[in-house]
Amino acid sequence: MDVNGKLFKRYTSRYESYLKQYSRENTEKQHAKGKLTAIERIELLFDQGTFEEIDAFMTAAETNFGKSTKAFGDGVITGFGNISGRLAFVYAQDFTVMGGSLGAAHAAKIIKMQDMALKMGAPIIGLIDSGGARIQEGVASLAGYSGIFRRNVEASGVIPQISVIMGPAAGGAVYSPALTDFIFMTAKTSYMFVTGPDVVKQVLNEDVSFEDLGGASTHSKKSGVADFVFEDEENTILGLKRLLSYFPSNNLENPPFVLTDDTADRIEERLRDIVPDDANKAYDVRDVIKLIVDNGRFMEVAENFAANIVVCFARLAGQSIGIIANQPKVLAGTLDINSSIKAARFIRFCDSFNIPIITLEDVPGFLPGIDQEHAGIIRHGAKLLYAYADSTVPKITVILRKSYGGAYCVMNSKNLGGDFNFAWPSAEIAVMGPDGAVAILYRKELAESKDPAKLKKELAAKYREEIANPYIADEKGYIDEVIDPAYTRVKLIRALKALENKHVLTPQRKHGNIPL
Ligand code: HXC
């Protein structure tokens, strides 16, 4: 046999033993759990025939603690390809190989992808299905995680980083996803926790299931860790691709423009009646969003967490935008700790990746209460203030109804840095609502009145007429224009066009000190 023949034989035998790892038995084990294999996931993710694998033969080749860790690929598939025609890097952990656990070689492969993605200015996606740090590799696996975390931080705000949890993510393994921009979870088959049910039982003597402790439902509704949940892996990957379509590949590019048949001069008369006449009546702000954006399509982030604020991606005349909207349907649209953090983080993402921010405002104020004060609404509300004030992308606000007190300031008011601030005629802008204002300013008169209820009503109406209306803010320049709601889409598109070349110079500093 000639030299080349020998080399080829060696290659084939390596390749065959590599493929053995993807045996029918292993595939069936994964399928039995309602999961796809790492290869199947990659096939769904990338445009057909574009995926290129890197480091397929990388191996730890060691035996530790009586357990072999020798497996080609070391339990993770890494590479690159095109997603909807654009370059992206991926690492997909393979639970069928040592439980997808992370050893030194496994970590080195992920780190290579992170470094390449950053160099090429392309998104990186982690498909996570792993028992965490590989126990038998000890500190080397912990060091591997540290290297990944450092690169997550280095790449933050430079390239989009997205984590998709498709099985276990246990222990410190949850922290790489937590450092990335968005976390997807698949219902019922994925879970994330720092310490699992066994440890909870040992330390606290509490019984809790995997699902209750760290399943997709828990993280999308209670903890706010998961931004998106889909019912199965196919839909999770479709959701991920849809999300990516709103983003540029890196912070030096603009988001891709998507042609639309929805016209820029569409006048939407239904918007005139959407806010109820009774100021205490709720409505769904998502109905407003639907009527404004291209083809009524938007993608909501963390829709089941802090639902008193809606944050979503959408398009206006083909351009990606991020929308932050108070939701009067939930907690009357008040700002609380969770909604402040949710919106602040969303703003930081949009600002990093050149996505203009549109604020639709209807907020009676911060949520009052001992719980909120003691849990630090001052600290957390400041995050939202900071995020708005610090962002330099085009920022436009439309006040739909209430805009009271500190919440007026926070929600991208003119003096906080709003580029265009519009208000609907139904807007109420003041230091506080009519009832509170009357109770403070007319305390004595109300106490002495024979019919305090009637007097209060009259004074509240007078307050609305004289103080809490948008025309006063308009006269003073805090509102640029009181607009006909039917023209909201037209006004926003024109404002965005005017802001196309917005450029802001910020003072030199290492970084600001965001109230974390
Ligand atoms: C080595 C592991 C492993 C690990 C699983 N395996 N986790 N091998 N290190 N961390 C192996 C198993 O030995 C088994 O090998 C195979 O993967 C499949 O695991 P099973 O337990 O049979 O699967 P399942 O019943 O589905 O349970 C999945 C699991 C469980 C819940 C994830 O494996 C588990 O509890 N693993 C340990 C989780 C954990 O505590 N990790 C460390 C966290 S600390 P065989 O050969 O039998 O097929 C951490 C620190 C990070 O991650 C630090 C960063 C700051």
XYZ file of C-alpha atoms and ligand atoms in Angstrom:
571
model
C 0.000 0.000 0.000
C 1.380 3.444 -0.863
C 1.772 6.169 1.723
C -1.365 7.966 0.697
C -3.324 4.739 0.884
C -2.100 4.151 4.455
C -3.003 7.677 5.440
C -6.396 7.318 3.922
C -6.970 4.033 5.800
C -6.095 5.732 9.044
C -8.491 8.534 8.236
C -11.280 6.092 7.375
C -10.868 4.084 10.564
C -10.889 7.296 12.643
C -13.944 8.441 10.810
C -15.677 5.112 11.332
C -15.070 5.136 15.069
C -16.256 8.750 15.163
C -19.446 7.758 13.408
C -19.929 4.847 15.823
C -20.644 7.424 18.496
C -23.674 8.378 16.460
C -24.994 4.825 16.541
C -28.660 4.005 16.150
C -28.736 3.032 19.804
C -27.489 6.429 20.982
C -29.843 8.236 18.625
C -32.772 6.210 19.868
C -31.845 6.971 23.493
C -32.015 10.696 22.719
C -35.264 10.358 20.781
C -36.817 8.350 23.626
C -36.302 11.410 25.842
C -38.158 13.554 23.296
C -34.870 15.146 22.163
C -33.012 15.322 18.871
C -29.328 14.499 18.511
C -26.727 17.231 18.201
C -26.348 16.477 14.475
C -30.084 16.642 13.859
C -30.252 19.987 15.628
C -27.427 21.362 13.507
C -29.159 20.166 10.345
C -32.290 22.067 11.347
C -30.340 25.196 12.191
C -28.215 25.763 9.087
C -29.149 26.303 5.453
C -28.941 22.961 3.720
C -25.425 21.821 2.880
C -23.662 24.846 4.395
C -22.468 23.416 7.723
C -18.746 22.762 8.100
C -17.559 20.844 11.132
C -14.328 21.793 12.900
C -12.298 19.602 15.268
C -14.356 16.456 14.740
C -11.420 14.314 15.898
C -10.334 16.347 18.870
C -10.020 14.039 21.860
C -9.186 14.238 25.525
C -7.600 10.752 25.272
C -7.215 10.323 28.968
C -8.425 8.019 31.644
C -9.246 9.660 34.927
C -10.677 8.177 38.074
C -11.051 4.853 36.290
C -13.262 6.423 33.597
C -12.145 6.827 30.007
C -12.767 10.191 28.458
C -11.578 9.200 25.011
C -14.141 10.071 22.395
C -13.653 11.766 19.074
C -15.142 15.243 19.251
C -15.165 15.101 23.065
C -18.942 15.391 23.318
C -19.491 18.585 21.367
C -19.928 19.322 17.657
C -18.530 22.677 16.590
C -18.465 24.496 13.284
C -19.980 27.175 11.106
C -22.449 27.608 8.284
C -25.159 29.894 6.978
C -28.414 30.686 8.693
C -30.786 32.342 6.212
C -27.745 33.149 4.098
C -25.653 34.691 6.886
C -22.571 33.238 8.585
C -22.988 31.875 12.116
C -20.903 29.721 14.442
C -22.276 26.939 16.589
C -21.415 24.502 19.322
C -23.834 21.668 19.958
C -23.269 19.515 23.004
C -23.856 15.824 22.493
C -25.510 14.239 25.505
C -24.896 10.755 24.088
C -21.144 11.202 24.640
C -20.347 11.340 28.380
C -23.597 13.191 29.028
C -22.344 16.158 26.980
C -20.150 16.948 29.980
C -17.505 19.613 29.564
C -13.854 18.558 29.780
C -10.732 20.410 28.673
C -10.909 19.397 24.989
C -14.641 20.067 24.853
C -14.043 23.548 26.301
C -11.153 24.208 23.906
C -13.435 23.446 20.959
C -16.109 25.858 22.198
C -13.495 28.534 22.881
C -12.115 28.150 19.353
C -15.615 28.864 17.989
C -16.047 31.855 20.297
C -12.726 33.323 19.161
C -13.535 32.744 15.500
C -17.054 34.169 15.769
C -15.668 37.309 17.403
C -12.933 37.672 14.783
C -15.354 37.171 11.892
C -18.094 39.334 13.421
C -20.712 36.598 13.271
C -23.275 35.377 15.825
C -22.492 32.343 17.968
C -25.136 29.877 19.043
C -24.776 27.319 21.813
C -27.056 24.276 21.675
C -26.777 23.062 25.247
C -27.455 19.522 26.443
C -24.921 18.756 29.126
C -24.360 17.315 32.592
C -22.006 20.244 33.295
C -18.358 20.091 34.317
C -16.873 16.644 33.536
C -16.388 15.254 36.999
C -13.390 13.016 36.246
C -11.427 15.880 34.655
C -11.605 17.945 37.826
C -10.179 21.429 37.771
C -9.404 21.257 34.032
C -13.122 21.290 33.298
C -13.689 24.201 35.682
C -10.875 26.093 33.958
C -12.598 25.348 30.642
C -15.787 26.996 31.863
C -13.857 30.031 33.086
C -12.350 30.469 29.633
C -15.790 30.277 28.040
C -17.249 32.812 30.492
C -14.428 35.268 29.808
C -15.056 35.074 26.080
C -18.812 35.459 26.589
C -18.091 38.755 28.284
C -15.520 39.826 25.701
C -18.020 39.209 22.899
C -20.922 40.870 24.719
C -22.216 43.782 22.656
C -19.942 42.859 19.730
C -21.662 39.779 18.271
C -25.069 38.337 19.143
C -24.681 35.337 21.464
C -27.633 33.029 21.908
C -28.039 29.959 24.104
C -30.547 27.251 23.391
C -31.154 24.847 26.252
C -32.254 21.474 24.922
C -31.535 19.202 27.865
C -29.808 19.683 31.195
C -27.750 22.761 32.040
C -26.567 22.106 35.565
C -24.243 23.815 38.025
C -21.950 26.544 36.797
C -22.888 25.487 33.270
C -25.864 27.826 33.519
C -23.617 30.855 33.647
C -22.435 30.851 30.063
C -26.064 31.037 28.876
C -26.744 33.701 31.505
C -23.928 35.824 30.053
C -25.317 35.564 26.526
C -27.977 37.822 25.028
C -30.974 35.496 24.875
C -31.879 32.092 26.271
C -34.254 29.709 24.528
C -35.628 26.641 26.289
C -37.589 23.701 24.957
C -40.648 22.809 27.033
C -40.462 19.677 29.154
C -37.040 18.460 27.973
C -34.770 21.238 29.213
C -33.868 22.463 32.662
C -31.389 24.828 34.271
C -30.303 25.112 37.877
C -27.253 25.961 39.941
C -27.960 23.170 42.437
C -30.242 20.281 41.520
C -33.157 18.644 43.362
C -30.831 16.217 45.227
C -28.791 19.034 46.727
C -31.933 20.983 47.594
C -33.156 17.889 49.437
C -29.854 17.367 51.251
C -29.347 20.963 52.312
C -32.900 22.168 52.881
C -34.823 18.914 53.136
C -37.207 20.210 50.469
C -38.652 18.054 47.704
C -38.776 19.580 44.265
C -38.909 18.097 40.774
C -36.475 18.970 37.957
C -39.338 20.698 36.130
C -40.486 22.788 39.092
C -36.983 23.749 40.079
C -35.592 24.675 36.697
C -37.865 23.706 33.828
C -38.848 25.987 30.957
C -42.084 27.027 32.602
C -40.348 28.056 35.836
C -37.685 30.052 34.018
C -40.059 31.783 31.633
C -42.644 32.735 34.270
C -40.942 32.989 37.656
C -37.212 33.603 37.375
C -37.109 35.426 34.048
C -34.021 33.413 33.043
C -35.575 32.094 29.812
C -36.560 34.595 27.128
C -38.283 32.165 24.784
C -39.954 28.785 25.230
C -41.191 26.582 22.408
C -43.043 23.312 22.657
C -40.472 21.193 20.804
C -36.959 21.394 19.370
C -38.001 22.047 15.756
C -40.037 25.081 16.802
C -37.299 26.243 19.174
C -34.836 26.346 16.295
C -37.354 28.065 14.011
C -37.885 30.666 16.753
C -34.143 31.183 17.049
C -33.814 31.764 13.301
C -36.673 34.253 13.380
C -35.011 36.147 16.230
C -31.695 36.293 14.363
C -33.453 37.842 11.366
C -33.887 41.070 13.392
C -30.178 41.366 14.261
C -27.092 42.516 12.434
C -24.208 40.032 12.476
C -22.172 42.359 14.695
C -22.154 45.789 16.324
C -20.546 47.498 13.317
C -23.370 46.556 10.969
C -26.981 47.651 10.749
C -29.764 45.073 11.023
C -30.827 43.624 7.676
C -33.554 45.506 5.832
C -36.540 43.307 4.981
C -38.742 44.316 2.059
C -42.358 44.779 3.045
C -45.622 45.258 1.193
C -46.994 47.217 4.171
C -46.935 50.826 3.060
C -45.127 53.574 4.955
C -48.151 55.882 4.693
C -50.707 53.415 6.096
C -53.212 55.360 8.210
C -54.759 53.189 10.904
C -58.065 54.661 12.091
C -58.670 51.839 14.585
C -55.926 53.385 16.749
C -58.238 56.331 17.484
C -60.558 54.150 19.579
C -58.133 51.755 21.168
C -57.595 53.665 24.424
C -60.778 53.457 26.522
C -62.427 56.760 27.536
C -62.379 55.654 31.166
C -58.809 56.245 32.368
C -59.063 53.281 34.724
C -60.023 50.790 32.033
C -57.402 48.417 30.698
C -56.578 47.416 27.121
C -53.952 45.195 25.547
C -51.011 47.267 24.299
C -50.121 44.404 21.950
C -53.195 45.418 19.896
C -51.595 48.848 19.473
C -48.266 47.318 18.440
C -49.972 45.044 15.898
C -51.670 47.977 14.184
C -48.463 49.990 13.904
C -45.718 47.582 12.800
C -45.127 45.995 9.388
C -47.822 43.409 8.665
C -48.763 43.297 12.339
C -45.835 40.973 13.050
C -43.646 41.207 16.128
C -41.606 38.825 18.278
C -42.106 39.224 21.991
C -39.253 38.576 24.433
C -40.007 37.061 27.855
C -43.744 37.359 27.284
C -44.699 35.509 30.460
C -42.312 37.277 32.815
C -43.020 40.795 34.111
C -45.948 40.983 31.718
C -46.660 44.550 32.902
C -44.117 45.581 30.289
C -44.015 44.237 26.742
C -40.684 44.155 24.913
C -40.501 42.915 21.358
C -38.726 43.087 18.029
C -40.633 44.210 14.952
C -40.090 46.180 11.751
C -41.170 49.573 10.509
C -40.888 50.087 6.746
C -38.512 47.121 6.681
C -36.217 48.363 9.434
C -35.696 46.363 12.644
C -36.885 48.102 15.786
C -37.149 47.224 19.462
C -40.405 48.196 21.185
C -40.869 48.778 24.904
C -44.518 49.174 25.861
C -46.222 49.453 29.234
C -49.025 46.903 29.445
C -52.136 48.422 31.105
C -53.688 44.932 31.202
C -51.221 43.725 33.852
C -50.721 45.570 37.157
C -52.196 48.606 35.370
C -48.902 48.910 33.481
C -46.988 50.037 36.571
C -43.217 49.735 36.675
C -41.872 47.281 39.246
C -38.550 45.573 39.845
C -38.933 42.796 37.300
C -40.334 44.970 34.518
C -37.547 47.531 35.046
C -34.867 44.868 34.740
C -36.546 43.197 31.759
C -36.837 46.461 29.826
C -33.353 47.677 30.821
C -31.698 44.540 29.505
C -33.671 44.749 26.265
C -32.594 48.365 25.761
C -28.942 47.423 26.326
C -29.218 44.775 23.618
C -30.900 47.081 21.104
C -28.365 49.812 21.793
C -25.429 47.420 21.345
C -26.698 46.276 17.958
C -27.970 49.471 16.338
C -31.652 48.660 16.709
C -33.760 51.841 17.218
C -35.952 51.895 20.302
C -39.633 52.825 20.220
C -41.392 53.380 23.558
C -45.184 53.171 23.812
C -46.066 54.661 27.144
C -49.069 54.218 29.420
C -47.799 54.066 32.972
C -49.475 55.320 36.139
C -46.166 55.215 38.046
C -43.981 52.815 39.988
C -45.786 49.985 41.786
C -46.162 51.034 45.416
C -45.575 48.557 48.241
C -43.397 47.391 51.091
C -42.227 44.351 49.091
C -41.066 46.492 46.218
C -39.309 49.053 48.410
C -37.583 46.420 50.533
C -36.519 44.401 47.504
C -34.850 47.502 46.069
C -37.095 49.131 43.482
C -34.838 52.183 43.857
C -31.803 50.194 42.768
C -33.590 48.237 40.058
C -35.679 51.098 38.692
C -32.388 52.961 38.278
C -31.272 50.271 35.829
C -34.037 51.256 33.452
C -33.226 54.949 33.826
C -29.564 54.240 33.198
C -30.217 52.023 30.184
C -32.446 54.612 28.504
C -30.190 57.553 29.277
C -27.031 55.711 28.239
C -28.333 54.431 24.902
C -27.441 56.307 21.734
C -29.552 54.579 19.074
C -32.552 56.507 17.700
C -35.152 56.726 20.470
C -38.789 57.672 19.964
C -41.599 57.783 22.515
C -45.334 57.868 21.981
C -47.365 58.605 25.114
C -50.665 56.787 24.617
C -52.310 57.626 27.921
C -50.794 57.876 31.396
C -47.373 59.302 31.998
C -47.091 60.192 35.639
C -44.305 61.071 38.010
C -40.964 59.279 37.956
C -42.335 56.923 35.350
C -42.694 59.896 32.954
C -39.003 60.623 33.375
C -37.932 56.985 33.010
C -39.819 56.056 29.863
C -37.521 57.895 27.476
C -38.714 61.409 28.233
C -37.352 64.286 26.175
C -34.873 65.404 28.829
C -33.607 61.865 29.371
C -32.594 61.735 25.713
C -35.694 61.010 23.622
C -35.095 62.086 20.001
C -38.769 62.415 19.141
C -41.480 62.499 21.794
C -45.035 62.260 20.557
C -48.288 62.091 22.498
C -51.788 61.024 21.596
C -54.568 63.479 22.568
C -55.553 60.980 25.293
C -52.194 61.491 27.061
C -52.176 62.494 30.735
C -48.825 63.945 31.735
C -48.250 65.246 35.255
C -46.480 64.747 38.569
C -49.273 62.456 39.734
C -52.787 61.306 38.867
C -55.823 63.569 39.493
C -57.045 61.815 42.656
C -53.691 61.952 44.416
C -53.063 65.544 43.353
C -56.468 66.760 44.542
C -56.132 64.921 47.862
C -52.846 66.691 48.600
C -53.547 70.159 47.245
C -57.145 70.445 48.519
C -56.909 68.473 51.765
C -58.354 71.296 53.879
C -61.139 72.183 51.430
C -62.188 68.540 51.125
C -62.246 68.118 54.912
C -64.470 71.170 55.290
C -66.776 70.369 52.341
C -70.337 69.166 52.859
C -70.056 66.937 49.790
C -66.372 65.962 49.524
C -66.972 63.282 46.864
C -68.601 65.813 44.506
C -65.894 68.381 45.147
C -63.180 65.799 44.553
C -64.726 64.807 41.242
C -64.991 68.422 40.093
C -61.432 69.191 41.097
C -60.122 66.023 39.389
C -61.870 67.040 36.155
C -60.362 70.541 36.445
C -56.911 69.015 37.064
C -57.236 66.878 33.947
C -58.284 69.894 31.926
C -55.668 72.324 33.248
C -52.653 70.202 34.236
C -52.669 66.576 33.084
C -53.043 66.991 29.343
C -50.511 66.705 26.548
C -50.926 70.254 25.259
C -49.141 71.748 28.254
C -46.119 69.510 27.666
C -46.420 70.372 23.954
C -46.374 74.118 24.678
C -43.230 73.727 26.746
C -41.446 71.580 24.153
C -41.326 68.412 26.265
C -43.559 66.831 23.633
C -42.603 67.493 20.011
C -46.087 66.953 18.672
C -49.519 65.807 19.773
C -50.431 63.404 16.967
C -53.569 61.840 15.590
C -53.274 58.168 16.709
C -54.230 57.045 13.197
C -50.955 58.542 11.915
C -48.681 56.868 14.474
C -47.067 54.495 11.970
C -46.504 57.309 9.471
C -44.980 59.597 12.128
C -42.694 56.863 13.472
C -41.412 55.904 10.042
C -40.669 59.530 9.174
C -38.953 60.088 12.504
C -36.821 56.963 12.006
C -35.845 58.188 8.552
C -34.814 61.538 10.036
C -32.701 59.727 12.627
C -31.013 57.437 10.116
C -27.643 59.122 10.523
C -27.916 59.932 14.216
C -24.483 60.227 15.713
C -23.739 60.845 19.371
C -20.380 61.646 20.898
C -19.982 60.380 24.447
C -17.247 61.397 26.869
C -14.244 59.088 27.104
C -14.320 56.690 30.029
C -13.489 53.087 30.729
C -17.156 52.298 31.313
C -20.054 53.715 33.253
C -21.140 52.268 36.560
C -24.588 50.890 35.775
C -26.530 50.181 38.990
C -26.300 46.401 38.595
C -19.104 13.180 33.713
C -21.301 12.765 33.307
C -21.666 13.991 33.893
C -20.632 14.811 34.394
C -23.449 13.007 33.237
N -22.437 12.193 32.921
N -23.004 14.108 33.840
N -20.029 12.371 33.211
N -19.362 14.367 34.279
N -20.896 16.012 34.942
C -22.516 10.874 32.266
C -23.124 9.817 33.146
O -22.114 9.252 33.973
C -23.653 8.837 32.123
O -22.571 8.074 31.643
C -24.100 9.740 30.996
O -23.423 10.980 31.177
C -25.575 10.019 31.013
O -25.933 10.452 32.318
P -27.177 9.880 33.114
O -27.005 10.298 34.516
O -27.335 8.430 32.819
O -28.375 10.668 32.409
P -29.723 11.179 33.042
O -30.325 10.115 33.907
O -30.522 11.719 31.918
O -29.318 12.382 34.031
C -28.769 13.581 33.500
C -28.197 14.457 34.640
C -27.209 13.609 35.495
C -29.343 14.940 35.534
C -27.536 15.647 34.007
O -26.298 12.977 34.616
C -26.455 14.449 36.461
O -26.963 14.775 37.544
N -25.204 14.759 36.115
C -24.349 15.541 36.975
C -24.771 16.969 36.998
C -23.813 17.798 37.781
O -23.917 17.871 39.014
N -22.775 18.329 37.084
C -21.717 19.045 37.672
C -22.242 20.411 37.990
S -21.003 21.427 38.654
P -22.722 6.560 31.182
O -21.286 6.136 30.940
O -23.390 5.861 32.290
O -23.553 6.634 29.930
C -20.465 22.277 37.347
C -19.409 23.219 37.726
C -19.185 24.178 36.626
O -20.897 22.141 36.291
C -18.302 25.251 37.141
C -18.399 26.472 36.347
C -18.351 27.691 37.245
